[in-house]
Coordinates of C-alpha atoms and ligand atoms in Angstrom, one line a residue:
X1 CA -5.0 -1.6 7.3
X2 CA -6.8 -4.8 8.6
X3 CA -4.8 -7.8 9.8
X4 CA -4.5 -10.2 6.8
X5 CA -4.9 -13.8 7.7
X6 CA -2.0 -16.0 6.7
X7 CA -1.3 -17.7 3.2
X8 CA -2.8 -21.2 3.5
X9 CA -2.6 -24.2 1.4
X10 CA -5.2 -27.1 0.5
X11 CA -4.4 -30.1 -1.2
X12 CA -6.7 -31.4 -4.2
X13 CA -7.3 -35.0 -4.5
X14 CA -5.6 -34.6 -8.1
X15 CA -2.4 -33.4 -6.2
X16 CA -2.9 -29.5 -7.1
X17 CA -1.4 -27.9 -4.2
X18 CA -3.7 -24.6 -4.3
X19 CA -2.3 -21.5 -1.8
X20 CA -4.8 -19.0 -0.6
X21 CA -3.2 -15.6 -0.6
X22 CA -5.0 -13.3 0.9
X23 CA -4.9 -9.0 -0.3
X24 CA -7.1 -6.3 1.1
X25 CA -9.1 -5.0 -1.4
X26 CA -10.5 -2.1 -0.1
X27 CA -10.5 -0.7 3.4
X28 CA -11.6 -3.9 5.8
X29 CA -12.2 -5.9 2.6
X30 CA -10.0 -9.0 2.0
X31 CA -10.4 -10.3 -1.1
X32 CA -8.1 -14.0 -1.7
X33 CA -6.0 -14.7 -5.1
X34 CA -5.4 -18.6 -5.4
X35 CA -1.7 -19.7 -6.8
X36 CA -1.9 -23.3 -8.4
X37 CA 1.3 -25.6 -8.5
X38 CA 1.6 -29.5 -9.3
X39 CA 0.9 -31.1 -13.0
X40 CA -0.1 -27.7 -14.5
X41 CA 1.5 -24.9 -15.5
X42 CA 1.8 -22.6 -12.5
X43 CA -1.8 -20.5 -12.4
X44 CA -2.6 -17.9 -10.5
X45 CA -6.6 -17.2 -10.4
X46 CA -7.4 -13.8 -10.1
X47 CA -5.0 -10.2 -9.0
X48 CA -6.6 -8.7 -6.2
X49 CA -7.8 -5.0 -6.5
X50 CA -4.9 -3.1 -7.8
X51 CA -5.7 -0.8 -4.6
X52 CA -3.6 0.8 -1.9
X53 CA -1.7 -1.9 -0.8
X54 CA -3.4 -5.1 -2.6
X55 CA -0.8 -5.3 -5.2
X56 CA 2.3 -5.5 -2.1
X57 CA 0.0 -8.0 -1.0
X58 CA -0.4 -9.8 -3.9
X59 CA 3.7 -9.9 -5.1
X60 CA 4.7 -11.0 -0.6
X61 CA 1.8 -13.5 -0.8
X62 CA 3.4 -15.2 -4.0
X63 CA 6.9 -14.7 -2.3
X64 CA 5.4 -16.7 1.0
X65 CA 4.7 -19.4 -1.2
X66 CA 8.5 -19.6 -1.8
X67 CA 10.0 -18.8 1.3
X68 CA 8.0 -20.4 4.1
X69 CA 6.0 -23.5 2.1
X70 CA 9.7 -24.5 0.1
X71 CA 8.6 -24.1 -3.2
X72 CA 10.9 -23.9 -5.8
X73 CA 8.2 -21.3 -7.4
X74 CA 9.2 -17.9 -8.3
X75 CA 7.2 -15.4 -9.8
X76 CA 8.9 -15.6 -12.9
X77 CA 7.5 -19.2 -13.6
X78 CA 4.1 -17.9 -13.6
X79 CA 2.6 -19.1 -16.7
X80 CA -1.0 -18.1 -16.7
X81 CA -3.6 -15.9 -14.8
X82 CA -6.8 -16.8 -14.7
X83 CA -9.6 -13.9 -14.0
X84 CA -12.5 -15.8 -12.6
X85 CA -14.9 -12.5 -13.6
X86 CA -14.7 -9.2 -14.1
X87 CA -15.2 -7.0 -10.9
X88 CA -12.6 -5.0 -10.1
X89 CA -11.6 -6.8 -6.4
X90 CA -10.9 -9.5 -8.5
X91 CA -8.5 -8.1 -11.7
X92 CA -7.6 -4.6 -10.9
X93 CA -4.4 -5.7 -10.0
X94 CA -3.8 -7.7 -13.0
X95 CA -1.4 -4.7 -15.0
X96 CA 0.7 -4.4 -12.3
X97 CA 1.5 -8.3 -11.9
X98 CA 1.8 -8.4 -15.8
X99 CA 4.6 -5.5 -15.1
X100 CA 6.5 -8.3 -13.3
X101 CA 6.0 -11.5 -15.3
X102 CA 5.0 -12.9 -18.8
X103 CA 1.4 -14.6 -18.7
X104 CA -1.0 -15.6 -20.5
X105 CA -3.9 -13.7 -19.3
X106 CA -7.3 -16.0 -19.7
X107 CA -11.1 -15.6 -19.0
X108 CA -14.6 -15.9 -19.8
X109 CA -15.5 -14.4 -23.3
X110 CA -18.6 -12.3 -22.0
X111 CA -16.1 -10.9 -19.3
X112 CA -13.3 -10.0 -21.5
X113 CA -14.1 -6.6 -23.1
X114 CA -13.9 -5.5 -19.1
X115 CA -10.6 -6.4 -19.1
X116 CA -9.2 -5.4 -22.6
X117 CA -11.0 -1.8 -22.7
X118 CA -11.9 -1.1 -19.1
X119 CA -12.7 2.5 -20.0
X120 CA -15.0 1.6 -22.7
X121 CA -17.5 -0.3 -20.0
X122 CA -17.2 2.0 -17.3
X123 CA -18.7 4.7 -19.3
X124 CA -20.9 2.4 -20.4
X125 CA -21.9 0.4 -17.4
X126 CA -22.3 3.8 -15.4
X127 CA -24.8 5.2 -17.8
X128 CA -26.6 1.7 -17.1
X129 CA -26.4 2.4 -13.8
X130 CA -27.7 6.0 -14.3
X131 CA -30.6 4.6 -16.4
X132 CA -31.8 1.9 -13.7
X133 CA -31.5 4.4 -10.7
X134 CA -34.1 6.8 -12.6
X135 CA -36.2 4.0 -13.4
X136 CA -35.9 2.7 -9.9
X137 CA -37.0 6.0 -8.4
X138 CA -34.2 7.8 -7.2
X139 CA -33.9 11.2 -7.2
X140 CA -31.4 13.5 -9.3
X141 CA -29.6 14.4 -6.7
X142 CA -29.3 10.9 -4.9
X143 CA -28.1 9.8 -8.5
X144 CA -25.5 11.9 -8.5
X145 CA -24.1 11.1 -4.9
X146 CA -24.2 7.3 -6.2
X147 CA -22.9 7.1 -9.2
X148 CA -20.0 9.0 -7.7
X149 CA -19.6 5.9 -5.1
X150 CA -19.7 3.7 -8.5
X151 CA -16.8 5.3 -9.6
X152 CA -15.0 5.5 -6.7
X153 CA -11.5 3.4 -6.8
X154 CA -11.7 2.6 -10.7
X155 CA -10.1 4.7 -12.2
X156 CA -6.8 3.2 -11.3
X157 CA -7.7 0.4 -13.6
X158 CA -5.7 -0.2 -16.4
X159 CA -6.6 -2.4 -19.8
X160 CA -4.7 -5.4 -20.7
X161 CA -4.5 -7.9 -23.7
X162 CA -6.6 -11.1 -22.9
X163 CA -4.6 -14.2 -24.8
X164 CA -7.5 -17.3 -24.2
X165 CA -11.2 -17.4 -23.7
X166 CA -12.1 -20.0 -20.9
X167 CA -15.9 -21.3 -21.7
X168 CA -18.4 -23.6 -19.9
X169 CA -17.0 -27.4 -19.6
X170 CA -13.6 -26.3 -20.8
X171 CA -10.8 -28.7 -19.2
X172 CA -7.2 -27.0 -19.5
X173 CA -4.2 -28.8 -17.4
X174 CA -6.7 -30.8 -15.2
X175 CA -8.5 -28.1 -14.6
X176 CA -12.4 -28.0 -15.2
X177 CA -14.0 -24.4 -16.1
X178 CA -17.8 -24.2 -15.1
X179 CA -19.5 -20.7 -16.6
X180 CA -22.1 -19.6 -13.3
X181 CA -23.5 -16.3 -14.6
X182 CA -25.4 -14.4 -12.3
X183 CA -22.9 -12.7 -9.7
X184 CA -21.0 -11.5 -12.8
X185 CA -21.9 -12.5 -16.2
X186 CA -18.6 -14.3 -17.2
X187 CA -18.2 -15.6 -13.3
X188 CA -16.6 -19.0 -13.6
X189 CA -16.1 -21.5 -11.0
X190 CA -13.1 -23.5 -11.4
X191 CA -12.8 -27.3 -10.1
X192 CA -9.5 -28.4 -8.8
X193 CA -10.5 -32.2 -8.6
X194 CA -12.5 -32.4 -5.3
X195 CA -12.0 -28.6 -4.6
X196 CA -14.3 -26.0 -6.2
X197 CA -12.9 -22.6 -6.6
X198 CA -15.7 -21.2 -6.4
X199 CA -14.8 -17.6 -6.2
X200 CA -17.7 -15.2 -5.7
X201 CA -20.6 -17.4 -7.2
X202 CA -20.7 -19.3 -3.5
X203 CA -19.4 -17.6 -0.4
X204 CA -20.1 -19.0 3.5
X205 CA -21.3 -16.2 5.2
X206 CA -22.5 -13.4 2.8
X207 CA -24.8 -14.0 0.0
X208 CA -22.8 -13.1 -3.1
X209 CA -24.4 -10.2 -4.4
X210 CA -26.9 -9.9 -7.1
X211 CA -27.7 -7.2 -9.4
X212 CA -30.6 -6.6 -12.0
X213 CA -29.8 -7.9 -15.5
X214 CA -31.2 -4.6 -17.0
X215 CA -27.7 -3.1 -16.0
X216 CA -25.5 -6.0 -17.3
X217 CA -27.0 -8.8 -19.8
X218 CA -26.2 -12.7 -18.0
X219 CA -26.2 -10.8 -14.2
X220 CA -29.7 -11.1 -12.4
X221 CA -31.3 -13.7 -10.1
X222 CA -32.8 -15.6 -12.8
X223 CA -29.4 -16.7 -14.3
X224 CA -27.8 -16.8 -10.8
X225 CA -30.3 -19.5 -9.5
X226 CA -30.0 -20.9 -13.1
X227 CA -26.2 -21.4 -11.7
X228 CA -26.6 -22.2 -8.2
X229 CA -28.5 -25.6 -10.1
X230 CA -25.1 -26.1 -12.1
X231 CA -22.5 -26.5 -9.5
X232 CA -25.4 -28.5 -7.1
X233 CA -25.9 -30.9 -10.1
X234 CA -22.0 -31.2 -10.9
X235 CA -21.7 -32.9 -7.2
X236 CA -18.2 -34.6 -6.0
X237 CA -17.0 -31.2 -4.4
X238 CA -16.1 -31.7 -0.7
X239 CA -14.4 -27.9 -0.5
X240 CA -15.2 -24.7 -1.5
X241 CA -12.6 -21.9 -1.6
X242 CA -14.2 -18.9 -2.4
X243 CA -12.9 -14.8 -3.0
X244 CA -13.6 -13.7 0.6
X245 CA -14.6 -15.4 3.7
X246 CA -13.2 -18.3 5.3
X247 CA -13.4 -21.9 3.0
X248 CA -17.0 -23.6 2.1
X249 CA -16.3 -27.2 4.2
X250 CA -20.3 -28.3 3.0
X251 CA -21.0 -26.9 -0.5
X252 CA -24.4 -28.6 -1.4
X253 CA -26.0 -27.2 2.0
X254 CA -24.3 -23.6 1.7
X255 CA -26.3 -24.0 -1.9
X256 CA -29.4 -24.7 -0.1
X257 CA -28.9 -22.3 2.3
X258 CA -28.6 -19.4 -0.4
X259 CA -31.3 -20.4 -2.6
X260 CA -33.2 -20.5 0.6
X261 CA -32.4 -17.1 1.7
X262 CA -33.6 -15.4 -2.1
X263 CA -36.8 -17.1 -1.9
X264 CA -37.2 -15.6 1.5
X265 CA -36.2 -12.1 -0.4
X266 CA -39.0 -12.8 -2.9
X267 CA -41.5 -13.1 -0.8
X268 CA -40.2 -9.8 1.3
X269 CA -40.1 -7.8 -1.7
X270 CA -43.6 -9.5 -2.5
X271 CA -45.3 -8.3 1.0
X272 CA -43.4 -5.2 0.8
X273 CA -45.1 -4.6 -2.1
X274 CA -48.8 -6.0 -1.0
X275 CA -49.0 -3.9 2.0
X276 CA -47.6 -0.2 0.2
X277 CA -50.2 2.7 0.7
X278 CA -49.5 2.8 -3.3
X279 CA -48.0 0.6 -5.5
X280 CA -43.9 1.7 -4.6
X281 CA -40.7 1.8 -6.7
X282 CA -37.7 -0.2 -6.2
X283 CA -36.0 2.9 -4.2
X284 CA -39.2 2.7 -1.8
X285 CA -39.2 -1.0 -1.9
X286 CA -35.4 -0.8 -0.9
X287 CA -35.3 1.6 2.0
X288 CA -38.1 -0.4 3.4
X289 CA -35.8 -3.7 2.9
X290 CA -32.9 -1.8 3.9
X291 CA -33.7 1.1 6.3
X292 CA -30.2 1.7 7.9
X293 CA -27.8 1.4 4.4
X294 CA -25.3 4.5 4.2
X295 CA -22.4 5.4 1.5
X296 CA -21.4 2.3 -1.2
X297 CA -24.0 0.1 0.9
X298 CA -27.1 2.6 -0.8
X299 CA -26.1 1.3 -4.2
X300 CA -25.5 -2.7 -3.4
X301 CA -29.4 -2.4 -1.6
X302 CA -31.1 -0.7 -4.9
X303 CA -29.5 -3.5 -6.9
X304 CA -29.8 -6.4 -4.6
X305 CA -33.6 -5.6 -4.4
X306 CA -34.3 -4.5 -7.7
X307 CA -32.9 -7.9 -8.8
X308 CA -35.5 -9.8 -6.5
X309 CA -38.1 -7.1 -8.1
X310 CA -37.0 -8.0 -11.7
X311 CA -37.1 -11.7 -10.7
X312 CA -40.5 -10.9 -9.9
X313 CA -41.6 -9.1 -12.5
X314 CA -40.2 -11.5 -15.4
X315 CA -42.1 -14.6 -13.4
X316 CA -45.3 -12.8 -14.3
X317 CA -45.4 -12.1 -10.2
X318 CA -45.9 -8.1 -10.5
X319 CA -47.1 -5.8 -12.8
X320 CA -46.2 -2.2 -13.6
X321 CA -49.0 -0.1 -12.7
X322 CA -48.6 3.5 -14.1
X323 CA -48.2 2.8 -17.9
X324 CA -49.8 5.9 -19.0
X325 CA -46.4 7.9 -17.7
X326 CA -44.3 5.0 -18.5
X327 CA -45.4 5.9 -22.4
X328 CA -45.9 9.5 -22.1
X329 CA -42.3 10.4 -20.4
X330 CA -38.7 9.4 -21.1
X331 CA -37.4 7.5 -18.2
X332 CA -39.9 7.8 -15.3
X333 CA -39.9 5.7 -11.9
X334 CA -41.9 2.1 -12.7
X335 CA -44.2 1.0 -10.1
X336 CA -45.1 -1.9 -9.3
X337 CA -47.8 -3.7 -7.8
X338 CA -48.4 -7.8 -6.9
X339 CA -50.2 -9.2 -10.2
Ligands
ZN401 ZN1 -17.6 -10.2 -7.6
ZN402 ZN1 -15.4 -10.2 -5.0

Protein backbone atom coordinates (compact mmCIF):
# COMPACT_ATOMS: atom_id res chain seq x y z
CA UNK A 1 0.00 0.00 0.00
CA UNK A 2 1.46 3.44 -1.01
CA UNK A 3 1.91 6.18 1.63
CA UNK A 4 -1.19 8.50 1.41
CA UNK A 5 -0.48 12.15 1.67
CA UNK A 6 -2.36 13.83 4.45
CA UNK A 7 -5.98 15.38 4.37
CA UNK A 8 -5.57 19.01 3.49
CA UNK A 9 -7.88 21.89 3.49
CA UNK A 10 -8.24 25.03 1.10
CA UNK A 11 -10.31 27.87 1.78
CA UNK A 12 -12.71 29.39 -1.12
CA UNK A 13 -13.08 33.00 -1.30
CA UNK A 14 -16.95 32.26 -0.65
CA UNK A 15 -15.92 30.71 2.75
CA UNK A 16 -16.35 26.90 1.56
CA UNK A 17 -13.78 25.20 3.58
CA UNK A 18 -13.13 22.28 0.96
CA UNK A 19 -10.88 19.04 2.54
CA UNK A 20 -8.87 16.98 0.15
CA UNK A 21 -9.02 13.37 1.35
CA UNK A 22 -6.96 11.42 -0.28
CA UNK A 23 -7.90 7.08 -1.08
CA UNK A 24 -5.76 4.74 -3.07
CA UNK A 25 -7.55 3.67 -5.81
CA UNK A 26 -5.79 1.02 -7.20
CA UNK A 27 -2.25 -0.28 -6.39
CA UNK A 28 0.10 3.13 -6.48
CA UNK A 29 -2.99 5.14 -7.63
CA UNK A 30 -4.37 7.87 -5.35
CA UNK A 31 -7.37 9.09 -6.32
CA UNK A 32 -8.71 12.41 -3.86
CA UNK A 33 -12.59 12.76 -2.72
CA UNK A 34 -13.37 16.48 -1.68
CA UNK A 35 -15.68 17.02 1.58
CA UNK A 36 -17.44 20.59 1.46
CA UNK A 37 -18.49 22.44 4.70
CA UNK A 38 -19.60 26.20 5.23
CA UNK A 39 -23.15 27.78 3.84
CA UNK A 40 -24.06 24.50 1.99
CA UNK A 41 -25.31 21.44 2.97
CA UNK A 42 -22.29 19.21 3.76
CA UNK A 43 -21.09 17.64 0.10
CA UNK A 44 -18.93 15.19 -0.44
CA UNK A 45 -17.71 15.06 -4.38
CA UNK A 46 -17.02 11.88 -5.40
CA UNK A 47 -16.29 7.97 -3.25
CA UNK A 48 -13.10 6.77 -4.31
CA UNK A 49 -12.85 3.26 -5.91
CA UNK A 50 -14.68 1.00 -3.70
CA UNK A 51 -11.25 -1.12 -3.91
CA UNK A 52 -9.09 -2.83 -1.42
CA UNK A 53 -8.69 -0.35 1.04
CA UNK A 54 -10.23 2.95 -0.69
CA UNK A 55 -13.41 2.71 1.14
CA UNK A 56 -11.25 2.55 4.94
CA UNK A 57 -9.74 5.38 3.32
CA UNK A 58 -12.55 7.17 2.41
CA UNK A 59 -14.76 6.68 6.09
CA UNK A 60 -10.78 7.79 8.34
CA UNK A 61 -10.36 10.66 5.76
CA UNK A 62 -14.01 12.02 6.65
CA UNK A 63 -13.23 11.12 10.40
CA UNK A 64 -9.86 13.35 10.10
CA UNK A 65 -11.89 16.11 9.16
CA UNK A 66 -13.48 15.72 12.62
CA UNK A 67 -10.85 14.80 14.85
CA UNK A 68 -7.75 16.84 13.80
CA UNK A 69 -9.35 20.04 11.81
CA UNK A 70 -12.31 20.44 14.93
CA UNK A 71 -15.20 20.09 12.92
CA UNK A 72 -18.30 19.51 14.39
CA UNK A 73 -18.91 17.31 11.12
CA UNK A 74 -19.85 13.70 11.36
CA UNK A 75 -20.56 11.53 8.79
CA UNK A 76 -24.01 11.31 9.66
CA UNK A 77 -24.62 15.02 8.56
CA UNK A 78 -23.61 14.20 5.12
CA UNK A 79 -26.27 15.51 3.05
CA UNK A 80 -25.29 15.00 -0.58
CA UNK A 81 -22.64 13.26 -2.84
CA UNK A 82 -21.80 14.57 -5.75
CA UNK A 83 -20.20 12.06 -8.56
CA UNK A 84 -18.25 14.38 -10.75
CA UNK A 85 -18.30 11.47 -13.73
CA UNK A 86 -18.69 8.14 -14.08
CA UNK A 87 -15.33 6.16 -13.96
CA UNK A 88 -15.07 3.82 -11.45
CA UNK A 89 -11.87 5.60 -9.34
CA UNK A 90 -14.29 8.08 -8.92
CA UNK A 91 -17.90 6.26 -7.62
CA UNK A 92 -17.04 2.71 -6.96
CA UNK A 93 -17.09 3.41 -3.57
CA UNK A 94 -20.28 5.17 -3.46
CA UNK A 95 -22.68 1.83 -2.14
CA UNK A 96 -20.57 1.40 0.56
CA UNK A 97 -20.69 5.18 1.88
CA UNK A 98 -24.53 5.05 1.15
CA UNK A 99 -24.35 1.81 3.71
CA UNK A 100 -23.34 4.41 6.37
CA UNK A 101 -25.29 7.60 5.71
CA UNK A 102 -28.55 8.98 4.01
CA UNK A 103 -27.64 11.15 0.81
CA UNK A 104 -28.76 12.43 -1.87
CA UNK A 105 -26.80 11.01 -4.58
CA UNK A 106 -26.44 13.66 -7.63
CA UNK A 107 -24.72 13.83 -11.14
CA UNK A 108 -24.59 14.60 -14.65
CA UNK A 109 -27.62 13.06 -16.63
CA UNK A 110 -25.43 11.47 -19.53
CA UNK A 111 -23.40 9.86 -16.59
CA UNK A 112 -26.26 8.51 -14.54
CA UNK A 113 -27.25 5.13 -16.20
CA UNK A 114 -23.43 4.16 -15.09
CA UNK A 115 -24.33 4.63 -11.78
CA UNK A 116 -28.02 3.36 -11.55
CA UNK A 117 -27.42 0.01 -13.65
CA UNK A 118 -23.61 -0.49 -13.67
CA UNK A 119 -24.09 -3.94 -15.15
CA UNK A 120 -26.12 -2.85 -17.91
CA UNK A 121 -23.02 -0.55 -19.36
CA UNK A 122 -20.37 -2.76 -18.63
CA UNK A 123 -21.72 -5.28 -20.89
CA UNK A 124 -22.27 -2.74 -23.07
CA UNK A 125 -19.29 -0.56 -22.93
CA UNK A 126 -17.06 -3.76 -23.27
CA UNK A 127 -18.63 -4.94 -26.46
CA UNK A 128 -17.78 -1.17 -27.51
CA UNK A 129 -14.59 -1.76 -26.58
CA UNK A 130 -14.41 -5.23 -28.32
CA UNK A 131 -15.82 -3.51 -31.49
CA UNK A 132 -13.13 -0.56 -31.60
CA UNK A 133 -10.07 -3.02 -30.81
CA UNK A 134 -11.14 -5.09 -34.15
CA UNK A 135 -11.47 -2.06 -36.06
CA UNK A 136 -8.34 -0.67 -34.70
CA UNK A 137 -6.39 -3.80 -35.70
CA UNK A 138 -5.79 -5.91 -32.88
CA UNK A 139 -5.68 -9.24 -33.06
CA UNK A 140 -8.14 -11.93 -31.45
CA UNK A 141 -6.03 -13.01 -29.14
CA UNK A 142 -4.65 -9.48 -27.94
CA UNK A 143 -8.46 -8.70 -27.62
CA UNK A 144 -9.01 -11.09 -25.46
CA UNK A 145 -5.94 -10.40 -22.98
CA UNK A 146 -7.43 -6.65 -23.04
CA UNK A 147 -10.69 -6.79 -22.51
CA UNK A 148 -9.83 -9.00 -19.61
CA UNK A 149 -7.65 -5.88 -18.19
CA UNK A 150 -11.06 -3.77 -18.90
CA UNK A 151 -12.79 -5.83 -16.59
CA UNK A 152 -10.45 -6.11 -14.19
CA UNK A 153 -11.62 -4.56 -10.56
CA UNK A 154 -15.31 -3.82 -11.70
CA UNK A 155 -17.07 -6.24 -10.85
CA UNK A 156 -17.11 -5.17 -7.22
CA UNK A 157 -19.29 -2.31 -8.38
CA UNK A 158 -22.58 -2.06 -7.09
CA UNK A 159 -25.80 0.14 -8.68
CA UNK A 160 -27.37 2.77 -6.71
CA UNK A 161 -30.44 5.13 -6.94
CA UNK A 162 -29.37 8.61 -8.41
CA UNK A 163 -31.92 11.40 -6.60
CA UNK A 164 -30.83 14.79 -8.92
CA UNK A 165 -29.40 15.41 -12.24
CA UNK A 166 -26.64 18.25 -12.03
CA UNK A 167 -26.52 20.01 -15.71
CA UNK A 168 -24.29 22.65 -17.35
CA UNK A 169 -24.63 26.29 -15.54
CA UNK A 170 -26.61 24.69 -12.68
CA UNK A 171 -25.93 26.70 -9.30
CA UNK A 172 -27.03 24.60 -6.12
CA UNK A 173 -25.86 25.98 -2.55
CA UNK A 174 -23.28 28.38 -4.10
CA UNK A 175 -22.00 25.98 -5.94
CA UNK A 176 -21.64 26.39 -9.86
CA UNK A 177 -21.85 23.05 -12.08
CA UNK A 178 -19.87 23.35 -15.48
CA UNK A 179 -20.56 20.11 -17.94
CA UNK A 180 -16.69 19.48 -19.71
CA UNK A 181 -17.35 16.36 -21.79
CA UNK A 182 -14.49 14.75 -23.23
CA UNK A 183 -12.50 12.80 -20.30
CA UNK A 184 -15.89 11.28 -19.49
CA UNK A 185 -19.05 12.30 -21.07
CA UNK A 186 -20.93 13.64 -18.00
CA UNK A 187 -17.41 14.97 -16.39
CA UNK A 188 -18.36 18.13 -14.51
CA UNK A 189 -16.18 20.61 -13.07
CA UNK A 190 -17.43 22.16 -10.09
CA UNK A 191 -16.52 25.90 -9.03
CA UNK A 192 -16.21 26.58 -5.41
CA UNK A 193 -15.96 30.53 -5.79
CA UNK A 194 -12.37 31.12 -6.78
CA UNK A 195 -11.50 27.34 -6.56
CA UNK A 196 -12.29 25.02 -9.52
CA UNK A 197 -12.85 21.39 -8.71
CA UNK A 198 -11.77 20.39 -11.48
CA UNK A 199 -11.63 16.69 -11.04
CA UNK A 200 -10.21 14.78 -13.95
CA UNK A 201 -11.01 17.23 -16.88
CA UNK A 202 -7.56 19.30 -15.70
CA UNK A 203 -4.84 17.59 -13.93
CA UNK A 204 -0.95 19.20 -13.38
CA UNK A 205 1.21 16.59 -14.42
CA UNK A 206 -0.68 13.92 -16.50
CA UNK A 207 -2.83 14.68 -19.37
CA UNK A 208 -6.21 13.47 -18.38
CA UNK A 209 -6.89 10.75 -20.67
CA UNK A 210 -8.74 10.66 -23.79
CA UNK A 211 -10.59 8.03 -25.49
CA UNK A 212 -12.29 7.71 -29.04
CA UNK A 213 -15.99 8.84 -28.96
CA UNK A 214 -16.88 5.69 -31.14
CA UNK A 215 -16.68 3.78 -27.67
CA UNK A 216 -18.70 6.32 -25.55
CA UNK A 217 -20.92 9.16 -27.34
CA UNK A 218 -19.64 12.96 -25.63
CA UNK A 219 -15.91 11.28 -24.91
CA UNK A 220 -13.25 12.08 -27.76
CA UNK A 221 -10.76 14.90 -28.34
CA UNK A 222 -13.16 16.92 -30.28
CA UNK A 223 -15.56 17.49 -27.30
CA UNK A 224 -12.62 17.50 -24.85
CA UNK A 225 -10.88 20.58 -26.51
CA UNK A 226 -14.50 21.85 -27.02
CA UNK A 227 -14.16 21.79 -22.93
CA UNK A 228 -10.82 22.83 -22.34
CA UNK A 229 -12.34 26.33 -24.26
CA UNK A 230 -15.19 26.36 -21.46
CA UNK A 231 -13.35 26.51 -18.21
CA UNK A 232 -10.42 28.94 -20.12
CA UNK A 233 -13.39 31.24 -21.13
CA UNK A 234 -15.14 30.99 -17.57
CA UNK A 235 -11.79 32.75 -16.03
CA UNK A 236 -11.71 34.01 -12.21
CA UNK A 237 -10.21 30.52 -11.01
CA UNK A 238 -6.88 31.01 -9.10
CA UNK A 239 -6.94 27.08 -7.87
CA UNK A 240 -7.48 24.01 -9.30
CA UNK A 241 -8.02 20.89 -7.18
CA UNK A 242 -8.13 18.11 -9.28
CA UNK A 243 -8.76 13.85 -8.74
CA UNK A 244 -5.04 12.97 -8.56
CA UNK A 245 -1.96 14.82 -8.54
CA UNK A 246 -0.99 17.60 -6.34
CA UNK A 247 -3.34 21.09 -6.69
CA UNK A 248 -3.39 23.21 -10.17
CA UNK A 249 -1.82 26.75 -8.61
CA UNK A 250 -2.07 28.39 -12.55
CA UNK A 251 -5.10 26.99 -14.37
CA UNK A 252 -5.24 29.07 -17.63
CA UNK A 253 -1.41 28.07 -18.43
CA UNK A 254 -1.94 24.22 -17.31
CA UNK A 255 -4.88 24.75 -20.10
CA UNK A 256 -2.44 25.94 -22.57
CA UNK A 257 -0.05 23.53 -21.72
CA UNK A 258 -2.51 20.57 -22.50
CA UNK A 259 -4.05 21.86 -25.53
CA UNK A 260 -0.49 22.34 -26.45
CA UNK A 261 0.60 18.86 -25.82
CA UNK A 262 -2.62 17.22 -28.17
CA UNK A 263 -1.71 19.37 -30.97
CA UNK A 264 1.71 17.96 -30.63
CA UNK A 265 -0.10 14.37 -30.62
CA UNK A 266 -1.86 15.30 -33.87
CA UNK A 267 0.77 16.05 -35.65
CA UNK A 268 2.78 12.64 -34.27
CA UNK A 269 -0.01 10.56 -35.24
CA UNK A 270 0.02 12.71 -38.58
CA UNK A 271 3.82 11.85 -39.39
CA UNK A 272 3.40 8.48 -38.04
CA UNK A 273 1.08 8.03 -40.53
CA UNK A 274 3.04 9.94 -43.54
CA UNK A 275 6.08 8.04 -43.23
CA UNK A 276 4.25 4.15 -42.81
CA UNK A 277 5.62 1.64 -45.49
CA UNK A 278 1.59 1.24 -45.88
CA UNK A 279 -1.13 3.13 -44.79
CA UNK A 280 -1.26 1.56 -40.74
CA UNK A 281 -4.03 0.96 -38.32
CA UNK A 282 -4.45 2.54 -35.07
CA UNK A 283 -2.80 -0.71 -33.24
CA UNK A 284 0.33 0.01 -35.65
CA UNK A 285 0.05 3.71 -35.22
CA UNK A 286 -0.01 3.07 -31.32
CA UNK A 287 2.92 0.74 -30.74
CA UNK A 288 4.87 3.13 -32.87
CA UNK A 289 3.60 6.08 -30.41
CA UNK A 290 3.94 3.82 -27.59
CA UNK A 291 6.62 1.12 -28.05
CA UNK A 292 7.33 0.14 -24.39
CA UNK A 293 3.26 0.00 -23.00
CA UNK A 294 2.66 -3.38 -20.98
CA UNK A 295 -0.66 -4.77 -19.01
CA UNK A 296 -3.72 -1.97 -18.39
CA UNK A 297 -1.15 0.63 -20.07
CA UNK A 298 -1.86 -1.43 -23.84
CA UNK A 299 -5.45 -0.43 -23.55
CA UNK A 300 -5.12 3.48 -22.37
CA UNK A 301 -2.35 3.83 -25.65
CA UNK A 302 -4.97 2.17 -28.31
CA UNK A 303 -7.46 4.72 -26.93
CA UNK A 304 -5.35 7.66 -26.34
CA UNK A 305 -4.14 7.44 -29.96
CA UNK A 306 -7.05 6.37 -31.66
CA UNK A 307 -8.77 9.42 -30.24
CA UNK A 308 -6.00 11.77 -31.85
CA UNK A 309 -6.72 9.42 -35.06
CA UNK A 310 -10.48 9.98 -34.89
CA UNK A 311 -9.80 13.67 -34.28
CA UNK A 312 -8.04 13.41 -37.42
CA UNK A 313 -10.12 11.72 -39.31
CA UNK A 314 -13.46 13.79 -38.47
CA UNK A 315 -11.25 17.19 -39.41
CA UNK A 316 -11.14 15.76 -42.97
CA UNK A 317 -7.21 15.26 -42.01
CA UNK A 318 -7.08 11.38 -43.05
CA UNK A 319 -8.80 9.16 -45.11
CA UNK A 320 -9.57 5.39 -44.95
CA UNK A 321 -7.84 3.80 -47.58
CA UNK A 322 -8.99 0.04 -47.96
CA UNK A 323 -12.82 0.64 -48.54
CA UNK A 324 -13.24 -2.33 -50.73
CA UNK A 325 -12.71 -4.64 -47.41
CA UNK A 326 -14.31 -2.11 -45.21
CA UNK A 327 -17.67 -3.02 -47.48
CA UNK A 328 -17.02 -6.52 -48.30
CA UNK A 329 -16.21 -7.83 -44.44
CA UNK A 330 -17.95 -7.35 -41.12
CA UNK A 331 -15.60 -5.51 -38.81
CA UNK A 332 -12.10 -5.39 -40.50
CA UNK A 333 -9.04 -3.17 -39.33
CA UNK A 334 -9.50 0.64 -41.01
CA UNK A 335 -6.49 2.14 -42.45
CA UNK A 336 -5.69 5.13 -42.69
CA UNK A 337 -3.63 7.33 -44.72
CA UNK A 338 -2.88 11.46 -44.49
CA UNK A 339 -5.74 13.02 -46.96
ZN1 LIG B 1 -11.70 9.76 -15.00
ZN1 LIG C 1 -9.76 9.53 -12.18
Amino acid sequence: MADLPPVEMFLSSTGVRIYRIPCEAFPNFIVYCHLLLGDLPPTLVDTGSGYGASNKQLLAGLEAVHTEFNEPFRLADLARIVISHGHIDHFGGLSHVLEHVQAEVAVHPLDRRVLTHYEERLIVATKNVRFYLQQAGVSAEMQEVLIGTYQFSKKHVRSVTVERELRDGDELDGLRYIHTPGHCSGQLCIGVGDILLSTDHILPGISPHQSPESITAFTGLAHYLESLDKVARIGGFDLALGGHEGPTRDVYRRIEAIRAGHERKLERVSTIIRDAPAPPTVQEITHTMYPRVQGFDVLLALEEAGAHVEYLYQHGRLEVTNLDEVEREDNPPLRYAVA
